[in-house]
Amino acid sequence: PALRRRTYSAMLEMATADGVVQPRERELLTDFAARHSISHDEFCANLGRLGWTEGEFEAGRRARAWPWTRRATARSRGSDTPA
């Protein structure tokens, strides 16, 4: 059980690292949590540790993006100014 919880935590960290959670990432995390009895409270605690809210996760985007995420997003759109 401890290994599964660490795995879930790492999966959640990877899914949220770029400030965007894709629908498929959310689906994989939800399925993993259900299969391995990861509680909703544990999910929320992990999100909080990563600086995310449940609402942001459900929306698929952090409301308060990190500065380097905004710059990277702007560059990928062909602009050097932050979004």
mmCIF file with all atom_site columns, C-alpha atoms in Angstrom:
data_model
loop_
_atom_site.group_PDB
_atom_site.id
_atom_site.type_symbol
_atom_site.label_atom_id
_atom_site.label_alt_id
_atom_site.label_comp_id
_atom_site.label_asym_id
_atom_site.label_entity_id
_atom_site.label_seq_id
_atom_site.pdbx_PDB_ins_code
_atom_site.Cartn_x
_atom_site.Cartn_y
_atom_site.Cartn_z
_atom_site.occupancy
_atom_site.B_iso_or_equiv
_atom_site.pdbx_formal_charge
_atom_site.auth_seq_id
_atom_site.auth_comp_id
_atom_site.auth_asym_id
_atom_site.auth_atom_id
_atom_site.pdbx_PDB_model_num
ATOM 1  C CA . PRO A 1 1  ? 0.000   0.000  0.000   1.00 0.00 ? 1  PRO A CA 1
ATOM 2  C CA . ALA A 1 2  ? 2.794   2.504  0.775   1.00 0.00 ? 2  ALA A CA 1
ATOM 3  C CA . LEU A 1 3  ? 4.425   1.927  -2.610  1.00 0.00 ? 3  LEU A CA 1
ATOM 4  C CA . ARG A 1 4  ? 1.083   2.473  -4.356  1.00 0.00 ? 4  ARG A CA 1
ATOM 5  C CA . ARG A 1 5  ? 0.569   5.725  -2.474  1.00 0.00 ? 5  ARG A CA 1
ATOM 6  C CA . ARG A 1 6  ? 4.041   6.940  -3.425  1.00 0.00 ? 6  ARG A CA 1
ATOM 7  C CA . THR A 1 7  ? 3.386   5.907  -7.027  1.00 0.00 ? 7  THR A CA 1
ATOM 8  C CA . TYR A 1 8  ? 0.090   7.826  -7.032  1.00 0.00 ? 8  TYR A CA 1
ATOM 9  C CA . SER A 1 9  ? 1.769   10.878 -5.536  1.00 0.00 ? 9  SER A CA 1
ATOM 10 C CA . ALA A 1 10 ? 4.461   10.769 -8.228  1.00 0.00 ? 10 ALA A CA 1
ATOM 11 C CA . MET A 1 11 ? 1.848   10.326 -10.965 1.00 0.00 ? 11 MET A CA 1
ATOM 12 C CA . LEU A 1 12 ? -0.073  13.333 -9.654  1.00 0.00 ? 12 LEU A CA 1
ATOM 13 C CA . GLU A 1 13 ? 3.112   15.400 -9.476  1.00 0.00 ? 13 GLU A CA 1
ATOM 14 C CA . MET A 1 14 ? 3.976   14.561 -13.083 1.00 0.00 ? 14 MET A CA 1
ATOM 15 C CA . ALA A 1 15 ? 0.449   15.286 -14.324 1.00 0.00 ? 15 ALA A CA 1
ATOM 16 C CA . THR A 1 16 ? 0.410   18.730 -12.679 1.00 0.00 ? 16 THR A CA 1
ATOM 17 C CA . ALA A 1 17 ? 4.025   19.749 -13.340 1.00 0.00 ? 17 ALA A CA 1
ATOM 18 C CA . ASP A 1 18 ? 3.299   21.825 -16.444 1.00 0.00 ? 18 ASP A CA 1
ATOM 19 C CA . GLY A 1 19 ? 0.302   23.626 -14.930 1.00 0.00 ? 19 GLY A CA 1
ATOM 20 C CA . VAL A 1 20 ? -2.161  21.719 -17.130 1.00 0.00 ? 20 VAL A CA 1
ATOM 21 C CA . VAL A 1 21 ? -3.909  18.400 -16.463 1.00 0.00 ? 21 VAL A CA 1
ATOM 22 C CA . GLN A 1 22 ? -5.133  16.716 -19.614 1.00 0.00 ? 22 GLN A CA 1
ATOM 23 C CA . PRO A 1 23 ? -8.408  14.735 -19.513 1.00 0.00 ? 23 PRO A CA 1
ATOM 24 C CA . ARG A 1 24 ? -6.532  11.456 -20.079 1.00 0.00 ? 24 ARG A CA 1
ATOM 25 C CA . GLU A 1 25 ? -4.160  12.211 -17.180 1.00 0.00 ? 25 GLU A CA 1
ATOM 26 C CA . ARG A 1 26 ? -7.157  12.910 -14.915 1.00 0.00 ? 26 ARG A CA 1
ATOM 27 C CA . GLU A 1 27 ? -8.774  9.640  -16.031 1.00 0.00 ? 27 GLU A CA 1
ATOM 28 C CA . LEU A 1 28 ? -5.621  7.604  -15.328 1.00 0.00 ? 28 LEU A CA 1
ATOM 29 C CA . LEU A 1 29 ? -5.233  9.168  -11.891 1.00 0.00 ? 29 LEU A CA 1
ATOM 30 C CA . THR A 1 30 ? -8.892  8.555  -11.028 1.00 0.00 ? 30 THR A CA 1
ATOM 31 C CA . ASP A 1 31 ? -8.690  4.931  -12.150 1.00 0.00 ? 31 ASP A CA 1
ATOM 32 C CA . PHE A 1 32 ? -5.449  4.323  -10.235 1.00 0.00 ? 32 PHE A CA 1
ATOM 33 C CA . ALA A 1 33 ? -6.907  5.876  -7.075  1.00 0.00 ? 33 ALA A CA 1
ATOM 34 C CA . ALA A 1 34 ? -10.041 3.732  -7.308  1.00 0.00 ? 34 ALA A CA 1
ATOM 35 C CA . ARG A 1 35 ? -8.106  0.510  -7.911  1.00 0.00 ? 35 ARG A CA 1
ATOM 36 C CA . HIS A 1 36 ? -5.728  1.144  -5.029  1.00 0.00 ? 36 HIS A CA 1
ATOM 37 C CA . SER A 1 37 ? -8.100  2.673  -2.461  1.00 0.00 ? 37 SER A CA 1
ATOM 38 C CA . ILE A 1 38 ? -6.569  6.152  -2.506  1.00 0.00 ? 38 ILE A CA 1
ATOM 39 C CA . SER A 1 39 ? -9.063  8.272  -0.569  1.00 0.00 ? 39 SER A CA 1
ATOM 40 C CA . HIS A 1 40 ? -10.450 11.602 -1.680  1.00 0.00 ? 40 HIS A CA 1
ATOM 41 C CA . ASP A 1 41 ? -8.842  13.191 1.397   1.00 0.00 ? 41 ASP A CA 1
ATOM 42 C CA . GLU A 1 42 ? -5.463  11.785 0.371   1.00 0.00 ? 42 GLU A CA 1
ATOM 43 C CA . PHE A 1 43 ? -5.990  13.070 -3.172  1.00 0.00 ? 43 PHE A CA 1
ATOM 44 C CA . CYS A 1 44 ? -6.775  16.569 -1.821  1.00 0.00 ? 44 CYS A CA 1
ATOM 45 C CA . ALA A 1 45 ? -3.769  16.492 0.522   1.00 0.00 ? 45 ALA A CA 1
ATOM 46 C CA . ASN A 1 46 ? -1.479  15.586 -2.389  1.00 0.00 ? 46 ASN A CA 1
ATOM 47 C CA . LEU A 1 47 ? -2.952  18.358 -4.530  1.00 0.00 ? 47 LEU A CA 1
ATOM 48 C CA . GLY A 1 48 ? -2.446  20.869 -1.734  1.00 0.00 ? 48 GLY A CA 1
ATOM 49 C CA . ARG A 1 49 ? 1.170   19.788 -1.320  1.00 0.00 ? 49 ARG A CA 1
ATOM 50 C CA . LEU A 1 50 ? 1.637   20.524 -5.023  1.00 0.00 ? 50 LEU A CA 1
ATOM 51 C CA . GLY A 1 51 ? -0.025  23.935 -4.742  1.00 0.00 ? 51 GLY A CA 1
ATOM 52 C CA . TRP A 1 52 ? -3.209  22.946 -6.587  1.00 0.00 ? 52 TRP A CA 1
ATOM 53 C CA . THR A 1 53 ? -6.859  23.099 -5.534  1.00 0.00 ? 53 THR A CA 1
ATOM 54 C CA . GLU A 1 54 ? -9.433  20.473 -6.375  1.00 0.00 ? 54 GLU A CA 1
ATOM 55 C CA . GLY A 1 55 ? -11.265 22.988 -8.550  1.00 0.00 ? 55 GLY A CA 1
ATOM 56 C CA . GLU A 1 56 ? -8.108  23.734 -10.536 1.00 0.00 ? 56 GLU A CA 1
ATOM 57 C CA . PHE A 1 57 ? -7.492  20.025 -11.027 1.00 0.00 ? 57 PHE A CA 1
ATOM 58 C CA . GLU A 1 58 ? -11.054 19.461 -12.255 1.00 0.00 ? 58 GLU A CA 1
ATOM 59 C CA . ALA A 1 59 ? -10.759 22.475 -14.586 1.00 0.00 ? 59 ALA A CA 1
ATOM 60 C CA . GLY A 1 60 ? -7.458  21.078 -15.858 1.00 0.00 ? 60 GLY A CA 1
ATOM 61 C CA . ARG A 1 61 ? -5.451  24.254 -15.289 1.00 0.00 ? 61 ARG A CA 1
ATOM 62 C CA . ARG A 1 62 ? -3.817  26.070 -12.401 1.00 0.00 ? 62 ARG A CA 1
ATOM 63 C CA . ALA A 1 63 ? -5.274  29.500 -11.824 1.00 0.00 ? 63 ALA A CA 1
ATOM 64 C CA . ARG A 1 64 ? -1.943  30.704 -10.469 1.00 0.00 ? 64 ARG A CA 1
ATOM 65 C CA . ALA A 1 65 ? 0.582   29.440 -13.009 1.00 0.00 ? 65 ALA A CA 1
ATOM 66 C CA . TRP A 1 66 ? 4.249   29.587 -12.094 1.00 0.00 ? 66 TRP A CA 1
ATOM 67 C CA . PRO A 1 67 ? 6.116   32.377 -13.914 1.00 0.00 ? 67 PRO A CA 1
ATOM 68 C CA . TRP A 1 68 ? 8.295   29.945 -15.882 1.00 0.00 ? 68 TRP A CA 1
ATOM 69 C CA . THR A 1 69 ? 5.167   28.063 -17.040 1.00 0.00 ? 69 THR A CA 1
ATOM 70 C CA . ARG A 1 70 ? 3.656   31.283 -18.407 1.00 0.00 ? 70 ARG A CA 1
ATOM 71 C CA . ARG A 1 71 ? 6.884   32.103 -20.269 1.00 0.00 ? 71 ARG A CA 1
ATOM 72 C CA . ALA A 1 72 ? 7.142   28.615 -21.732 1.00 0.00 ? 72 ALA A CA 1
ATOM 73 C CA . THR A 1 73 ? 3.499   28.744 -22.836 1.00 0.00 ? 73 THR A CA 1
ATOM 74 C CA . ALA A 1 74 ? 4.016   32.166 -24.433 1.00 0.00 ? 74 ALA A CA 1
ATOM 75 C CA . ARG A 1 75 ? 7.105   30.945 -26.291 1.00 0.00 ? 75 ARG A CA 1
ATOM 76 C CA . SER A 1 76 ? 5.264   27.910 -27.600 1.00 0.00 ? 76 SER A CA 1
ATOM 77 C CA . ARG A 1 77 ? 2.659   30.317 -29.026 1.00 0.00 ? 77 ARG A CA 1
ATOM 78 C CA . GLY A 1 78 ? 5.405   32.339 -30.716 1.00 0.00 ? 78 GLY A CA 1
ATOM 79 C CA . SER A 1 79 ? 5.602   35.203 -28.235 1.00 0.00 ? 79 SER A CA 1
ATOM 80 C CA . ASP A 1 80 ? 8.311   36.116 -25.755 1.00 0.00 ? 80 ASP A CA 1
ATOM 81 C CA . THR A 1 81 ? 5.936   37.992 -23.455 1.00 0.00 ? 81 THR A CA 1
ATOM 82 C CA . PRO A 1 82 ? 4.238   36.083 -20.642 1.00 0.00 ? 82 PRO A CA 1
ATOM 83 C CA . ALA A 1 83 ? 0.606   35.135 -21.145 1.00 0.00 ? 83 ALA A CA 1
#
